[in-house]
Tab-separated table of C-alpha atoms and ligand atoms in Angstrom:
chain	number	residue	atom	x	y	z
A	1	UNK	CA	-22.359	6.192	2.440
A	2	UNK	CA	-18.858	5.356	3.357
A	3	UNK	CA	-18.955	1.651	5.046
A	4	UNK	CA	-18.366	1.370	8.398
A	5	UNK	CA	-14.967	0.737	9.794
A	6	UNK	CA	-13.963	-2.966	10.662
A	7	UNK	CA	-10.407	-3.485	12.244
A	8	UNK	CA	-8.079	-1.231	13.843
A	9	UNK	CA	-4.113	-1.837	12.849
A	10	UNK	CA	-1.434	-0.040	14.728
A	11	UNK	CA	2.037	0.468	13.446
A	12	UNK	CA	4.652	2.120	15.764
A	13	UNK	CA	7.609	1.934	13.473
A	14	UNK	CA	6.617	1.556	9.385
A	15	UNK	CA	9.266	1.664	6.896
A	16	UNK	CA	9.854	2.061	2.943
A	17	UNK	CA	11.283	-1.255	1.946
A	18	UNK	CA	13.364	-0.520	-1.304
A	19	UNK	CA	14.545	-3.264	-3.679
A	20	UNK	CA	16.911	-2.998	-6.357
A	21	UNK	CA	18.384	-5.665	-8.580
A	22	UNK	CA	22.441	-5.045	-9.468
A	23	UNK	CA	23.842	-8.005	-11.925
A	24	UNK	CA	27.411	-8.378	-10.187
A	25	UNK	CA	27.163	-5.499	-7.617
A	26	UNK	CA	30.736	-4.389	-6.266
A	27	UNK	CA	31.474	-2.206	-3.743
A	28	UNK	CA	33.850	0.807	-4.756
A	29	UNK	CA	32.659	0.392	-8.214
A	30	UNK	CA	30.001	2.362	-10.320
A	31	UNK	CA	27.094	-0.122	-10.834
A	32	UNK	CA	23.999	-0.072	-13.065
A	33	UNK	CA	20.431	-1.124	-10.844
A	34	UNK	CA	18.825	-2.950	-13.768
A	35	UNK	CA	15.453	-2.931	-11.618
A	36	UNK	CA	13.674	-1.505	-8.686
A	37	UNK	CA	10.559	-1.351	-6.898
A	38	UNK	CA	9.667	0.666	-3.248
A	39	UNK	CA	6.684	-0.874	-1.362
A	40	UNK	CA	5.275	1.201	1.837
A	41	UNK	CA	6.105	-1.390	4.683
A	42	UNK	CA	5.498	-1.487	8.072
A	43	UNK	CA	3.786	-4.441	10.102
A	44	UNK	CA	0.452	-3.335	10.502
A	45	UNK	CA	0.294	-1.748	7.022
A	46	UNK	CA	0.755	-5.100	5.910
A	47	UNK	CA	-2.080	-6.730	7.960
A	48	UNK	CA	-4.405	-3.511	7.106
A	49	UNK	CA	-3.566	-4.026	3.323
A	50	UNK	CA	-4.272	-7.627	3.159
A	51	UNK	CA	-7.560	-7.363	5.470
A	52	UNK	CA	-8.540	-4.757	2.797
A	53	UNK	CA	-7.581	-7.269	0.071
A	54	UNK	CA	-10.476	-9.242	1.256
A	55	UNK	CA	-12.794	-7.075	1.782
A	56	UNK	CA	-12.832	-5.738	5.573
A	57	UNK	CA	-12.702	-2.293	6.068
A	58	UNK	CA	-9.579	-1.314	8.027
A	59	UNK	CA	-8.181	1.618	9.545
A	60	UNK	CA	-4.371	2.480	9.894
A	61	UNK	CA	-2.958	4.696	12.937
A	62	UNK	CA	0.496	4.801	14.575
A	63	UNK	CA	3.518	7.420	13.220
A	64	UNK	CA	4.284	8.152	10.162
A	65	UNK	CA	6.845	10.707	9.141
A	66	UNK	CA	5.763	13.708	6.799
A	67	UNK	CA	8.988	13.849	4.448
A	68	UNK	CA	8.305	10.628	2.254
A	69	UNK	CA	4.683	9.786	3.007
A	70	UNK	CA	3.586	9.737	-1.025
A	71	UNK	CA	3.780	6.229	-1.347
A	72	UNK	CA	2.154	5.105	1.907
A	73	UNK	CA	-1.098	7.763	0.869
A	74	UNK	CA	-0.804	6.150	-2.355
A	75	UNK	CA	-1.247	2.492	-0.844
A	76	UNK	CA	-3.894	3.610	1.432
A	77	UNK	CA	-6.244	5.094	-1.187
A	78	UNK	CA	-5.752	2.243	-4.152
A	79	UNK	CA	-7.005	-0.099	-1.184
A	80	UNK	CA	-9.613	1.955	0.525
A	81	UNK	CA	-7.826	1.896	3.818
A	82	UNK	CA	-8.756	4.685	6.113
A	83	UNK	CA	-5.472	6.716	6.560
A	84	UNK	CA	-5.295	7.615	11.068
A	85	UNK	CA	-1.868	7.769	11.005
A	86	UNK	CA	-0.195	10.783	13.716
A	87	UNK	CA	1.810	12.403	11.070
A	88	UNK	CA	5.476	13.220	12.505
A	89	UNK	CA	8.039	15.410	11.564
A	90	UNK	CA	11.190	13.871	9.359
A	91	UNK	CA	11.349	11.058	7.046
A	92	UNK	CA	10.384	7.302	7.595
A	93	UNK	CA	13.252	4.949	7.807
A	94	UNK	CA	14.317	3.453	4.288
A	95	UNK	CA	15.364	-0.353	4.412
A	96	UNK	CA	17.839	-0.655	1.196
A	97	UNK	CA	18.130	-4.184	-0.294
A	98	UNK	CA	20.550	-4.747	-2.699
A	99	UNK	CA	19.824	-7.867	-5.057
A	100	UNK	CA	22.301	-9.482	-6.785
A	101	UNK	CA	20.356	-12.346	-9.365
A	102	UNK	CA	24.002	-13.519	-10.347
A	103	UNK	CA	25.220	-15.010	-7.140
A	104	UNK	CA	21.165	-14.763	-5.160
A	105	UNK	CA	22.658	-12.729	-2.829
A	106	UNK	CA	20.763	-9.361	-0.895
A	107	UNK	CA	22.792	-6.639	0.959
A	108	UNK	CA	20.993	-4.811	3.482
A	109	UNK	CA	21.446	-1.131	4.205
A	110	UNK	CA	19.412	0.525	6.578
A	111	UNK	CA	18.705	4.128	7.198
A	112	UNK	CA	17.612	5.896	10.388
A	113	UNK	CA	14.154	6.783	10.974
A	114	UNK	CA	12.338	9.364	12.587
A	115	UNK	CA	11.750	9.466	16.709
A	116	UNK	CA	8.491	10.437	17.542
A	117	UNK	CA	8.378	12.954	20.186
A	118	UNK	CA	5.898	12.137	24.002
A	119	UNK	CA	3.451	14.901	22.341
A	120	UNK	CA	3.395	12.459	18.471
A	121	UNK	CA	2.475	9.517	21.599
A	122	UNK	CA	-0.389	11.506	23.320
A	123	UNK	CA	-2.112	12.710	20.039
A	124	UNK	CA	-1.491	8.800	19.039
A	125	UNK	CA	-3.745	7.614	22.600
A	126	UNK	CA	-6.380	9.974	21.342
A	127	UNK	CA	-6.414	8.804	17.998
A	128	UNK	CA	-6.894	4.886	19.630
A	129	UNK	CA	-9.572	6.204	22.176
A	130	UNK	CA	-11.295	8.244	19.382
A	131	UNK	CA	-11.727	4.199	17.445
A	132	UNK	CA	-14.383	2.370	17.801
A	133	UNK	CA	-14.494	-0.884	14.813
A	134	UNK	CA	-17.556	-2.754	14.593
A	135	UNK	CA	-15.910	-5.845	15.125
A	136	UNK	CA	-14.296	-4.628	18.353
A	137	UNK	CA	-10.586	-5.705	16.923
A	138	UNK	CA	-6.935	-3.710	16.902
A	139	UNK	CA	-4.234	-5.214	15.591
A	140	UNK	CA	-0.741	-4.276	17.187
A	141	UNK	CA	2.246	-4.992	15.239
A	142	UNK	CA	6.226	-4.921	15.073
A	143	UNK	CA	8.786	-3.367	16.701
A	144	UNK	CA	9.016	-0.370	18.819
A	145	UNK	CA	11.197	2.381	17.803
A	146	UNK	CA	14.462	2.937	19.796
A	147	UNK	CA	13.202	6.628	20.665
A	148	UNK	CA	9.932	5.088	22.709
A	149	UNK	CA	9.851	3.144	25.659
A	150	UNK	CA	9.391	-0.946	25.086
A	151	UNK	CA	6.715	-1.095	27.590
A	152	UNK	CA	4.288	1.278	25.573
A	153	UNK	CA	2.526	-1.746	23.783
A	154	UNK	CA	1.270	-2.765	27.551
A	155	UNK	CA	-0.674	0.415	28.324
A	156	UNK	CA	-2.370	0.819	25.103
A	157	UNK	CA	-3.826	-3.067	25.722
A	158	UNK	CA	-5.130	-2.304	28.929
A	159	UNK	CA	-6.940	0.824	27.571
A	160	UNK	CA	-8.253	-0.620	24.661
A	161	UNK	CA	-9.451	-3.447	26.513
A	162	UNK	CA	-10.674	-1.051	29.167
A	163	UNK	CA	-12.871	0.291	26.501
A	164	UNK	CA	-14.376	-3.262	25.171
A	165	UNK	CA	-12.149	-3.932	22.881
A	166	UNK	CA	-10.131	-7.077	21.622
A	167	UNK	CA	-6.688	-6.915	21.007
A	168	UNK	CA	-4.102	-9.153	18.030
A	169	UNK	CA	-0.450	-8.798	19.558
A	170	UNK	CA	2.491	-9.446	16.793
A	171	UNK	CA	5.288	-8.478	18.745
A	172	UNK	CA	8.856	-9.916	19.878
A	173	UNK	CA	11.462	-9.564	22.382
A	174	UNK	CA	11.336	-6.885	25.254
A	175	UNK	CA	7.936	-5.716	23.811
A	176	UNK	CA	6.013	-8.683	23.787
A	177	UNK	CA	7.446	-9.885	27.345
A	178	UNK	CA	6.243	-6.173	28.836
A	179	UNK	CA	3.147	-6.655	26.926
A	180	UNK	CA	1.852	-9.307	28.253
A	181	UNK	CA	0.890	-9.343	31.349
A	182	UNK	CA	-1.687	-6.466	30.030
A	183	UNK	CA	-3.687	-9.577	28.240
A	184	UNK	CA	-3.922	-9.238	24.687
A	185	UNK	CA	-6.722	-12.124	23.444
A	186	UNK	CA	-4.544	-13.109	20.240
A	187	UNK	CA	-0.752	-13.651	19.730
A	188	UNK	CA	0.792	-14.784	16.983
A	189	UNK	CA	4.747	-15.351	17.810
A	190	UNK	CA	6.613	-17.473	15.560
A	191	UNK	CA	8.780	-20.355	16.881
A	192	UNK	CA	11.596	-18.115	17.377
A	193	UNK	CA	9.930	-15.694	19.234
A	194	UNK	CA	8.308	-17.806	21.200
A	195	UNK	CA	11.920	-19.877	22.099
A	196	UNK	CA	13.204	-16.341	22.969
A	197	UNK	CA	10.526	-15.787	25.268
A	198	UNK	CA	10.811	-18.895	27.655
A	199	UNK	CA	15.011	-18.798	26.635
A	200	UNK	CA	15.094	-21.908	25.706
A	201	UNK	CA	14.683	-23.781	22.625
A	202	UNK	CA	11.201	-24.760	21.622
A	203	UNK	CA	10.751	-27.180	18.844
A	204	UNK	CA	8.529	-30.015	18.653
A	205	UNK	CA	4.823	-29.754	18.347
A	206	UNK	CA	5.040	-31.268	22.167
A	207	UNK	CA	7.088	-28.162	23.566
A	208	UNK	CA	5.182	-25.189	21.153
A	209	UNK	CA	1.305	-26.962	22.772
A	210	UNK	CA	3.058	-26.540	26.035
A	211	UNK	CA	4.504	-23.670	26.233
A	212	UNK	CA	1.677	-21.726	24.434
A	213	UNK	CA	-0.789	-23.451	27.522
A	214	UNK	CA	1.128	-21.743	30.017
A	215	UNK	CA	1.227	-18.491	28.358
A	216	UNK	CA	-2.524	-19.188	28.036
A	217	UNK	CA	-2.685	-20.014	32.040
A	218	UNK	CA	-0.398	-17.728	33.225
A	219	UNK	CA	-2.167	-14.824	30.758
A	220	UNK	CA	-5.559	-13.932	29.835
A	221	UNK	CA	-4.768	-14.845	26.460
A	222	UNK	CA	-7.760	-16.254	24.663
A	223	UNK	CA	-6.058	-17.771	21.544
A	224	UNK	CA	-2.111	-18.444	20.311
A	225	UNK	CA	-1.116	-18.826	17.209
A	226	UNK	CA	2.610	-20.257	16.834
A	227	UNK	CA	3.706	-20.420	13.424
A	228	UNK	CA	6.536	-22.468	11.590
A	229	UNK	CA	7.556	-21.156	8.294
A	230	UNK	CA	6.823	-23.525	5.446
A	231	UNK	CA	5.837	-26.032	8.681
A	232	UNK	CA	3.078	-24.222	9.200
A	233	UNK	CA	1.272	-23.258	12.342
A	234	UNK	CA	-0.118	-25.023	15.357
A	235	UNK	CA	-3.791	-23.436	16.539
A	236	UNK	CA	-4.685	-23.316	20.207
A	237	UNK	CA	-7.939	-21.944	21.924
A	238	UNK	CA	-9.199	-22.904	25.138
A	239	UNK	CA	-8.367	-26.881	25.323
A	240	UNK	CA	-8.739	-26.540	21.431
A	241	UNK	CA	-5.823	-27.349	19.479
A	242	UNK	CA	-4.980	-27.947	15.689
A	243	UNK	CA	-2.299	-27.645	13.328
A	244	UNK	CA	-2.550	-26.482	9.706
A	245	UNK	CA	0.004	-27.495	6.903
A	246	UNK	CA	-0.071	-24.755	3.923
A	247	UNK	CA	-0.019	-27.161	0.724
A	248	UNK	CA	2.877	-26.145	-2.600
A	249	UNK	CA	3.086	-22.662	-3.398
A	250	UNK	CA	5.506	-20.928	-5.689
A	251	UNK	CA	7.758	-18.949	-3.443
A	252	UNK	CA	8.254	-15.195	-4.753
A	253	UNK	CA	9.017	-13.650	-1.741
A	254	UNK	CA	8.370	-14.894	2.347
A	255	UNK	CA	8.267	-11.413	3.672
A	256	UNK	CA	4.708	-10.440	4.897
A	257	UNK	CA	3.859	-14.292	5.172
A	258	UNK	CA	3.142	-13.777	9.191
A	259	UNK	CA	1.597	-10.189	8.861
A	260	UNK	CA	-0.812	-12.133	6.187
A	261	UNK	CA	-1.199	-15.172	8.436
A	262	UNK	CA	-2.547	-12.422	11.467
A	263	UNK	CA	-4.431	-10.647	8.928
A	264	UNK	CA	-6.067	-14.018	8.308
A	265	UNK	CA	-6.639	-14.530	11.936
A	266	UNK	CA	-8.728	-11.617	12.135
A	267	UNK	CA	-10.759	-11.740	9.688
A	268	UNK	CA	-11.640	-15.618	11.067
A	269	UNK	CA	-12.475	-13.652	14.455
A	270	UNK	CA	-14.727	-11.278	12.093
A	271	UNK	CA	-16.047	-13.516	10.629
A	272	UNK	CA	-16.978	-15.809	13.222
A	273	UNK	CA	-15.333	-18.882	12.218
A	274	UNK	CA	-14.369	-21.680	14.316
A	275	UNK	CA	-10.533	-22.339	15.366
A	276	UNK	CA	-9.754	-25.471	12.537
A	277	UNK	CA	-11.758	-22.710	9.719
A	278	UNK	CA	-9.577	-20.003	11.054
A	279	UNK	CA	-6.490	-21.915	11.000
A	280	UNK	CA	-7.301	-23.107	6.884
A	281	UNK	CA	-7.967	-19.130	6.239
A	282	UNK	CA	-5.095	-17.574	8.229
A	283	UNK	CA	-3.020	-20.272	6.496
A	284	UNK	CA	-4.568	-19.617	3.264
A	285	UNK	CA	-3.605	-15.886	3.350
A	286	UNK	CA	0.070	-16.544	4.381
A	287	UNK	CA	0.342	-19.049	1.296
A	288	UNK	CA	-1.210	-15.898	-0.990
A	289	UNK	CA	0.868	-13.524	0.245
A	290	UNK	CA	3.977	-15.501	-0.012
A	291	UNK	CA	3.134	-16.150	-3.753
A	292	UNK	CA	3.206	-12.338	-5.039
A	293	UNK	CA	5.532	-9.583	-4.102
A	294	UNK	CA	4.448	-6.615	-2.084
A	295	UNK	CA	1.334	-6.663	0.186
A	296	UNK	CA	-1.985	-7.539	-0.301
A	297	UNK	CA	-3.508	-10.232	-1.249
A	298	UNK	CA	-4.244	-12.355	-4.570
A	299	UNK	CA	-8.159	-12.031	-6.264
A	300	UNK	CA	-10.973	-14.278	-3.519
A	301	UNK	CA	-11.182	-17.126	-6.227
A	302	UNK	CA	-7.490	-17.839	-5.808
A	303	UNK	CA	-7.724	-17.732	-2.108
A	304	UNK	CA	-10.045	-20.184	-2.436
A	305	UNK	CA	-8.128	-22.756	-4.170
A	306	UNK	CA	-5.451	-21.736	-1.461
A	307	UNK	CA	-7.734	-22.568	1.454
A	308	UNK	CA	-8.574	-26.374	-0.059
A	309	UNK	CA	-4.469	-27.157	-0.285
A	310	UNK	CA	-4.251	-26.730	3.538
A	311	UNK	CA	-4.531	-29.654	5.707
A	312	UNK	CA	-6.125	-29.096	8.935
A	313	UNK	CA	-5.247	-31.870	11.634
A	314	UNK	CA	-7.470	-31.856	14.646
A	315	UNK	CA	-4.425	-32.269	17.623
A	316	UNK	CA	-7.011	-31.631	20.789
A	317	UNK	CA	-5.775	-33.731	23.561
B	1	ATP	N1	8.209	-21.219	2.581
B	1	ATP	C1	6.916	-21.309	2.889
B	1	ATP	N2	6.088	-22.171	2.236
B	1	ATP	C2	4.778	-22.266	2.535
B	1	ATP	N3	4.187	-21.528	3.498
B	1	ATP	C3	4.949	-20.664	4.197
B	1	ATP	C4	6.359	-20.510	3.940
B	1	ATP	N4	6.839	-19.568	4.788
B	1	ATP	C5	5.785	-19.163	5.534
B	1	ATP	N5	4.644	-19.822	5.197
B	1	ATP	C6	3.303	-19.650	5.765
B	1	ATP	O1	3.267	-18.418	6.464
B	1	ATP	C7	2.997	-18.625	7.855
B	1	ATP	C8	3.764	-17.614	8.677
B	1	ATP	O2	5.145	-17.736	8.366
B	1	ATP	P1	6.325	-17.503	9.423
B	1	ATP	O3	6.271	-18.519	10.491
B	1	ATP	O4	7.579	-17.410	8.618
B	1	ATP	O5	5.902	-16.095	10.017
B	1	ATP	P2	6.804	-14.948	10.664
B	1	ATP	O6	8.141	-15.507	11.050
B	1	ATP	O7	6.003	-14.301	11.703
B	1	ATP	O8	6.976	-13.969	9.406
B	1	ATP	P3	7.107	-12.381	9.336
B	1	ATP	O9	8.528	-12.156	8.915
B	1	ATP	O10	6.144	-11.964	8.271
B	1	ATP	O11	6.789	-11.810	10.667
B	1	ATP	C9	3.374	-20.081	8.109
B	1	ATP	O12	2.660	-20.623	9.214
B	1	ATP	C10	2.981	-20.733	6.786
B	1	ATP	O13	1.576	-20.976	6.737
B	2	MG	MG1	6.229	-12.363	12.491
């Protein structure tokens, strides 16, 4: 028998992220790609592929355009993730990075993606009311697309919490300031994010603890995770607070390393680990999945090792 479904990830707006490698690329010129490689993005895709990675069944819903879906089926099956995606007309957007090793320097070029129609949204509600994971967790991440109103995050808390479940918010800008008043019980912003919320710059560990109290306060948020790039990430819960530091890694590539770290979060929450073990895991996961390229995560004996190079420093007050 099929095992039973864990976590719920959502991903409004998922994207094909293309790399190719051009020795001396000009512009106006013909030039020769002396390596490529396409990976199915998206947020939540991320989250859903590392979470599978370590062995929790996950689910994937949210839109995903018909035209170039091969490679996102393709990710979904080699992992085992259960594919609840609303399938949409067109073609998902394509973000284009062009590498060049001689000078370390990546042009972007992104294409358009598909906008989802108010009928793709309703059949998406039903797919999220038709979910039920054991644990009780969905995971919403990224951006919303331009086509779908920035509130949208908001409503689908409130429902899912309606319905007794718990709710991971990865979000920025205009969608995470309309989503929260709804109450997710996790956010994870990063220090930019989090500056851009409260306009104002937010830096020292002083200023992150409290302004991540008053979202606490002010919210019914249950836990906030703030993290800090190679700084790492401060932990609060409650009047709980701690800070992990991820130890040396070999840097291959840093995109993914917050989708990993919320990944890492949840599977904490499924596990039932305390805050200071779910800060060394979540930490853990970011540090794996900053030392590989693509999603996913490296094999449980390396994550291991990973978890015993992060310090953990109790900072309760
Ligand atoms: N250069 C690095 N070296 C070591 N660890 C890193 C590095 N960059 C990120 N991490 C780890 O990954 C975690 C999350 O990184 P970061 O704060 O960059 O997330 P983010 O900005 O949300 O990223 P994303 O672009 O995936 O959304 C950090 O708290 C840290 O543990
Ligand atoms: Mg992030």
């Amino acid at each position: 028998m099929d095992r039973e479904l864990e976590v719920v990830t959502v991903t409004l707006n998922p994207a094909i992220d293309q790399t190719i490698s051009i020795p001396n690329f000009k512009i106006g010129e013909v030039n020769r790609v002396s390596f490529f490689q396409s990976d199915a993005g998206g947020k939540g895709i991320n989250v859903a592929a590392a979470l599978a990675d370590y062995g929790i069944k996950a689910a994937v819903t949210g839109f995903l355009a018909c035209e170039n879906d091969q490679i996102f089926h393709q990710l979904f099956s080699q992992k085992n993730i259960v594919n609840k995606f609303v399938s949409i007309e067109g073609s998902t957007r394509v973000g284009l990075k062009i590498f060049d090793p001689e000078i370390e320097q990546t042009t972007d070029i992104n294409f358009p993606g598909q906008a989802a129609t108010p009928q793709d949204l309703a059949a998406l509600e039903q797919t999220l009311e038709s979910l039920a994971p054991a644990s009780g967790w969905f995971v919403l991440s990224g951006s919303i697309p331009a086509s779908m109103p920035p509130i949208i995050y908001r409503g689908m808390i409130k429902k899912l919490k309606q319905a007794g479940h718990k709710v991971l918010l990865d979000t920025s800008g205009v969608p995470l300031q309309a989503a929260l008043p709804a109450g997710p019980n996790i956010i994870k912003p990063n220090v930019e994010e989090l500056s851009d919320f409260f306009g104002r710059k937010i830096e020292s560990d002083q200023e992150i603890i409290e302004a991540s109290n008053q979202l606490m306060r002010e919210y019914d948020i249950r836990t906030v995770a703030v993290s800090m790039g190679k700084n790492g990430a401060i932990f609060l819960e409650g009047s709980e607070c701690v800070r992990a530091i991820p130890g040396e890694v070999e840097l291959k590539s840093s995109v993914g390393a917050g989708d990993a770290m919320v990944a890492g979060i949840v599977a904490g929450k499924v596990g039932g680990l305390s805050l200071p073990e779910t800060a060394r895991l979540a930490t853990a996961f970011s540090m794996g999945a900053i030392s590989r390229l693509g999603s996913g995560l490296p094999s449980k004996e390396v994550l291991e090792d990973l978890k015993r190079l992060v310090t953990v420093q109790d900072m309760t007050a």
